[in-house]
Amino acid sequence: DILRDTAGMFIRSNEGYDFAAWAHVLREHPEFKAVDILYLLNDSVVGPLKQEHLLSALARIRGGTAQVYGMTENYEQGWNLQSYFLAIKQPALRSQAFDTFFESVVSLESKQAVIENYEISFASRMVHAGIQTEALFALPSERNVTIYYWEELMGRGFPFVKVQVARDELPGVDRNAVRRFLQNAGCSQEELTAIC
């Protein structure tokens, strides 16, 4: 049960999407930058669908040499680590590049503005500062792999499904197949209704 394992929770107005929320908490609690690994997550995915797949991914992060990890990368609007799951390790957390990036984050009104201003630039700015980054599930493609290659990702042990592929009508994506997959993975009808 996630609440049993939760030591604390922040409640704030839903403004500025994920990056603004993370920046807000980091400004209020800079001590979080002293942890071994800081996980930055958002609610645009369903899962983990298999606990062992998530545990395997976390073990790869803990044992890996990169300082910034994402589950997947995207090349659609310029290379980036997708922001639904980012893991930041020491010394990246104590770097000037990390501080400068999050100090610059302001609350933007549109999701697209957040993607263009923060998601696309975050990993590139870390790389430019000499910080090693890595996508755990790398599938080089000009298209968003979490949308158009979701089945292949599942076959590789990817622990999540993007909400968008189950909810939205997307060209070339069988939404019903995604929903059937989620049901077979243990999602109840109530959970599917909440997602979709």
mmCIF file of C-alpha atoms in Angstrom:
data_model
loop_
_atom_site.group_PDB
_atom_site.id
_atom_site.type_symbol
_atom_site.label_atom_id
_atom_site.label_comp_id
_atom_site.label_asym_id
_atom_site.label_seq_id
_atom_site.Cartn_x
_atom_site.Cartn_y
_atom_site.Cartn_z
ATOM 1 C CA ASP A 1 0.000 0.000 0.000
ATOM 2 C CA ILE A 2 1.549 3.283 -1.146
ATOM 3 C CA LEU A 3 0.192 5.336 1.762
ATOM 4 C CA ARG A 4 1.783 2.975 4.266
ATOM 5 C CA ASP A 5 5.174 3.620 2.675
ATOM 6 C CA THR A 6 4.689 7.386 2.342
ATOM 7 C CA ALA A 7 6.581 9.549 4.842
ATOM 8 C CA GLY A 8 5.011 12.827 3.730
ATOM 9 C CA MET A 9 2.991 14.552 1.049
ATOM 10 C CA PHE A 10 2.792 18.009 -0.504
ATOM 11 C CA ILE A 11 -0.515 19.483 -1.597
ATOM 12 C CA ARG A 12 -0.470 22.542 -3.858
ATOM 13 C CA SER A 13 -2.568 24.184 -6.553
ATOM 14 C CA ASN A 14 -2.261 22.335 -9.838
ATOM 15 C CA GLU A 15 -0.402 25.116 -11.621
ATOM 16 C CA GLY A 16 2.560 24.876 -13.953
ATOM 17 C CA TYR A 17 2.458 21.107 -14.408
ATOM 18 C CA ASP A 18 5.227 18.779 -13.227
ATOM 19 C CA PHE A 19 8.293 21.013 -13.478
ATOM 20 C CA ALA A 20 6.696 23.880 -11.559
ATOM 21 C CA ALA A 21 5.591 21.494 -8.804
ATOM 22 C CA TRP A 22 9.072 19.985 -8.511
ATOM 23 C CA ALA A 23 10.736 23.408 -8.513
ATOM 24 C CA HIS A 24 8.330 24.631 -5.837
ATOM 25 C CA VAL A 25 9.115 21.717 -3.524
ATOM 26 C CA LEU A 26 12.880 21.979 -4.138
ATOM 27 C CA ARG A 27 12.814 25.676 -3.273
ATOM 28 C CA GLU A 28 10.940 24.962 -0.043
ATOM 29 C CA HIS A 29 13.004 21.872 0.817
ATOM 30 C CA PRO A 30 16.544 22.120 -0.587
ATOM 31 C CA GLU A 31 17.512 19.251 1.726
ATOM 32 C CA PHE A 32 15.991 16.896 -0.867
ATOM 33 C CA LYS A 33 19.080 17.573 -2.966
ATOM 34 C CA ALA A 34 21.104 15.698 -0.331
ATOM 35 C CA VAL A 35 19.389 12.339 -0.953
ATOM 36 C CA ASP A 36 21.139 9.563 -2.881
ATOM 37 C CA ILE A 37 18.511 9.513 -5.655
ATOM 38 C CA LEU A 38 15.668 11.977 -6.181
ATOM 39 C CA TYR A 39 12.775 10.590 -8.241
ATOM 40 C CA LEU A 40 10.686 13.116 -10.155
ATOM 41 C CA LEU A 41 7.416 11.577 -11.343
ATOM 42 C CA ASN A 42 4.124 12.696 -12.843
ATOM 43 C CA ASP A 43 0.741 11.064 -13.375
ATOM 44 C CA SER A 44 0.823 10.673 -17.170
ATOM 45 C CA VAL A 45 1.468 6.919 -16.915
ATOM 46 C CA VAL A 46 -0.412 3.915 -15.543
ATOM 47 C CA GLY A 47 1.523 1.470 -13.435
ATOM 48 C CA PRO A 48 3.733 -0.099 -12.474
ATOM 49 C CA LEU A 49 1.945 -2.953 -14.184
ATOM 50 C CA LYS A 50 4.417 -5.551 -12.911
ATOM 51 C CA GLN A 51 6.224 -4.876 -9.667
ATOM 52 C CA GLU A 52 9.229 -6.913 -10.755
ATOM 53 C CA HIS A 53 9.691 -4.704 -13.841
ATOM 54 C CA LEU A 54 9.789 -1.567 -11.701
ATOM 55 C CA LEU A 55 12.170 -3.178 -9.201
ATOM 56 C CA SER A 56 14.457 -4.209 -12.058
ATOM 57 C CA ALA A 57 14.467 -0.639 -13.429
ATOM 58 C CA LEU A 58 15.230 0.802 -9.992
ATOM 59 C CA ALA A 59 18.095 -1.673 -9.547
ATOM 60 C CA ARG A 60 19.539 -0.559 -12.895
ATOM 61 C CA ILE A 61 19.378 3.058 -11.746
ATOM 62 C CA ARG A 62 21.008 2.328 -8.384
ATOM 63 C CA GLY A 63 23.771 0.239 -9.959
ATOM 64 C CA GLY A 64 24.329 2.354 -13.059
ATOM 65 C CA THR A 65 27.007 4.951 -13.717
ATOM 66 C CA ALA A 66 24.780 7.707 -15.145
ATOM 67 C CA GLN A 67 23.758 10.562 -12.878
ATOM 68 C CA VAL A 68 20.406 11.327 -14.541
ATOM 69 C CA TYR A 69 18.039 8.583 -15.725
ATOM 70 C CA GLY A 70 14.782 8.591 -17.583
ATOM 71 C CA MET A 71 12.688 5.576 -18.460
ATOM 72 C CA THR A 72 12.496 6.622 -22.121
ATOM 73 C CA GLU A 73 13.862 9.259 -24.459
ATOM 74 C CA ASN A 74 12.070 11.181 -27.178
ATOM 75 C CA TYR A 75 13.294 12.800 -30.413
ATOM 76 C CA GLU A 76 10.060 14.393 -31.666
ATOM 77 C CA GLN A 77 10.942 18.019 -30.824
ATOM 78 C CA GLY A 78 14.617 17.532 -30.066
ATOM 79 C CA TRP A 79 16.193 14.853 -27.890
ATOM 80 C CA ASN A 80 15.020 14.654 -24.296
ATOM 81 C CA LEU A 81 14.403 12.269 -21.435
ATOM 82 C CA GLN A 82 10.653 12.068 -20.977
ATOM 83 C CA SER A 83 9.608 13.714 -17.736
ATOM 84 C CA TYR A 84 7.021 11.266 -16.394
ATOM 85 C CA PHE A 85 9.921 9.481 -14.629
ATOM 86 C CA LEU A 86 13.295 11.054 -13.914
ATOM 87 C CA ALA A 87 15.881 9.814 -11.421
ATOM 88 C CA ILE A 88 18.574 12.281 -10.362
ATOM 89 C CA LYS A 89 21.611 10.944 -8.504
ATOM 90 C CA GLN A 90 24.470 12.556 -6.654
ATOM 91 C CA PRO A 91 26.500 14.551 -7.737
ATOM 92 C CA ALA A 92 23.978 15.825 -10.329
ATOM 93 C CA LEU A 93 21.687 16.914 -7.485
ATOM 94 C CA ARG A 94 24.449 19.113 -6.064
ATOM 95 C CA SER A 95 25.531 20.501 -9.419
ATOM 96 C CA GLN A 96 25.262 24.136 -10.432
ATOM 97 C CA ALA A 97 23.503 23.012 -13.616
ATOM 98 C CA PHE A 98 20.704 21.346 -11.654
ATOM 99 C CA ASP A 99 20.311 24.355 -9.348
ATOM 100 C CA THR A 100 20.339 26.833 -12.220
ATOM 101 C CA PHE A 101 17.767 24.845 -14.171
ATOM 102 C CA PHE A 102 15.255 24.521 -11.326
ATOM 103 C CA GLU A 103 15.788 28.093 -10.137
ATOM 104 C CA SER A 104 14.733 29.213 -13.641
ATOM 105 C CA VAL A 105 11.465 27.245 -13.642
ATOM 106 C CA VAL A 106 8.301 29.340 -13.471
ATOM 107 C CA SER A 107 4.655 28.309 -13.603
ATOM 108 C CA LEU A 108 3.562 28.157 -17.250
ATOM 109 C CA GLU A 109 -0.076 27.843 -18.262
ATOM 110 C CA SER A 110 0.066 25.275 -21.066
ATOM 111 C CA LYS A 111 1.423 21.753 -21.167
ATOM 112 C CA GLN A 112 3.063 22.449 -24.536
ATOM 113 C CA ALA A 113 4.902 25.447 -23.075
ATOM 114 C CA VAL A 114 6.211 23.249 -20.242
ATOM 115 C CA ILE A 115 7.389 20.627 -22.742
ATOM 116 C CA GLU A 116 9.112 23.224 -24.938
ATOM 117 C CA ASN A 117 10.719 25.218 -22.111
ATOM 118 C CA TYR A 118 11.591 22.528 -19.577
ATOM 119 C CA GLU A 119 11.123 18.890 -20.599
ATOM 120 C CA ILE A 120 13.025 19.204 -23.886
ATOM 121 C CA SER A 121 15.885 21.210 -22.392
ATOM 122 C CA PHE A 122 16.429 19.521 -19.006
ATOM 123 C CA ALA A 123 18.521 16.502 -20.047
ATOM 124 C CA SER A 124 20.378 18.484 -22.722
ATOM 125 C CA ARG A 125 21.407 21.066 -20.154
ATOM 126 C CA MET A 126 22.622 18.319 -17.850
ATOM 127 C CA VAL A 127 24.656 16.757 -20.688
ATOM 128 C CA HIS A 128 26.088 20.171 -21.609
ATOM 129 C CA ALA A 129 27.271 20.487 -17.983
ATOM 130 C CA GLY A 130 29.107 17.158 -18.256
ATOM 131 C CA ILE A 131 26.488 15.119 -16.386
ATOM 132 C CA GLN A 132 25.965 11.628 -17.793
ATOM 133 C CA THR A 133 22.360 10.803 -18.710
ATOM 134 C CA GLU A 134 20.718 7.571 -19.802
ATOM 135 C CA ALA A 135 17.343 6.253 -20.929
ATOM 136 C CA LEU A 136 16.654 2.812 -19.475
ATOM 137 C CA PHE A 137 14.447 1.772 -22.397
ATOM 138 C CA ALA A 138 16.095 3.265 -25.481
ATOM 139 C CA LEU A 139 14.273 2.719 -28.779
ATOM 140 C CA PRO A 140 15.651 5.284 -31.243
ATOM 141 C CA SER A 141 12.723 6.621 -33.236
ATOM 142 C CA GLU A 142 11.492 9.948 -34.577
ATOM 143 C CA ARG A 143 8.134 9.137 -32.965
ATOM 144 C CA ASN A 144 7.187 9.054 -29.299
ATOM 145 C CA VAL A 145 8.035 5.481 -28.295
ATOM 146 C CA THR A 146 5.654 5.449 -25.311
ATOM 147 C CA ILE A 147 2.796 6.019 -27.754
ATOM 148 C CA TYR A 148 3.747 4.268 -30.980
ATOM 149 C CA TYR A 149 5.924 1.450 -29.621
ATOM 150 C CA TRP A 150 4.152 0.740 -26.346
ATOM 151 C CA GLU A 151 3.874 -2.996 -27.107
ATOM 152 C CA GLU A 152 7.584 -3.322 -27.820
ATOM 153 C CA LEU A 153 8.354 -1.479 -24.574
ATOM 154 C CA MET A 154 6.136 -3.910 -22.673
ATOM 155 C CA GLY A 155 8.077 -6.795 -24.184
ATOM 156 C CA ARG A 156 11.296 -5.252 -22.869
ATOM 157 C CA GLY A 157 10.013 -5.032 -19.291
ATOM 158 C CA PHE A 158 8.861 -1.424 -19.318
ATOM 159 C CA PRO A 159 6.688 -1.001 -16.205
ATOM 160 C CA PHE A 160 4.211 1.665 -17.419
ATOM 161 C CA VAL A 161 1.677 2.560 -20.104
ATOM 162 C CA LYS A 162 1.058 6.182 -21.044
ATOM 163 C CA VAL A 163 -2.462 7.282 -20.102
ATOM 164 C CA GLN A 164 -2.709 8.992 -23.490
ATOM 165 C CA VAL A 165 -2.606 5.732 -25.464
ATOM 166 C CA ALA A 166 -5.490 4.262 -23.465
ATOM 167 C CA ARG A 167 -7.541 7.462 -23.400
ATOM 168 C CA ASP A 168 -7.088 9.294 -26.710
ATOM 169 C CA GLU A 169 -7.832 8.451 -30.347
ATOM 170 C CA LEU A 170 -4.357 8.507 -31.896
ATOM 171 C CA PRO A 171 -3.591 7.685 -35.541
ATOM 172 C CA GLY A 172 -1.887 4.306 -35.775
ATOM 173 C CA VAL A 173 -2.613 3.330 -32.151
ATOM 174 C CA ASP A 174 -5.250 0.721 -31.271
ATOM 175 C CA ARG A 175 -6.739 2.199 -28.110
ATOM 176 C CA ASN A 176 -8.875 -0.897 -27.524
ATOM 177 C CA ALA A 177 -5.781 -3.118 -27.633
ATOM 178 C CA VAL A 178 -4.166 -0.909 -24.991
ATOM 179 C CA ARG A 179 -7.251 -1.163 -22.783
ATOM 180 C CA ARG A 180 -7.365 -4.946 -23.186
ATOM 181 C CA PHE A 181 -3.696 -5.105 -22.264
ATOM 182 C CA LEU A 182 -4.318 -3.043 -19.125
ATOM 183 C CA GLN A 183 -7.262 -5.262 -18.135
ATOM 184 C CA ASN A 184 -5.133 -8.378 -18.611
ATOM 185 C CA ALA A 185 -2.433 -6.717 -16.487
ATOM 186 C CA GLY A 186 -4.911 -6.385 -13.623
ATOM 187 C CA CYS A 187 -6.492 -2.944 -14.065
ATOM 188 C CA SER A 188 -10.098 -2.996 -12.904
ATOM 189 C CA GLN A 189 -12.956 -1.496 -14.913
ATOM 190 C CA GLU A 190 -13.134 1.325 -12.371
ATOM 191 C CA GLU A 191 -9.439 2.114 -12.869
ATOM 192 C CA LEU A 192 -9.839 2.061 -16.650
ATOM 193 C CA THR A 193 -12.839 4.388 -16.408
ATOM 194 C CA ALA A 194 -10.835 6.801 -14.249
ATOM 195 C CA ILE A 195 -7.961 6.731 -16.751
ATOM 196 C CA CYS A 196 -10.107 7.100 -19.832
#
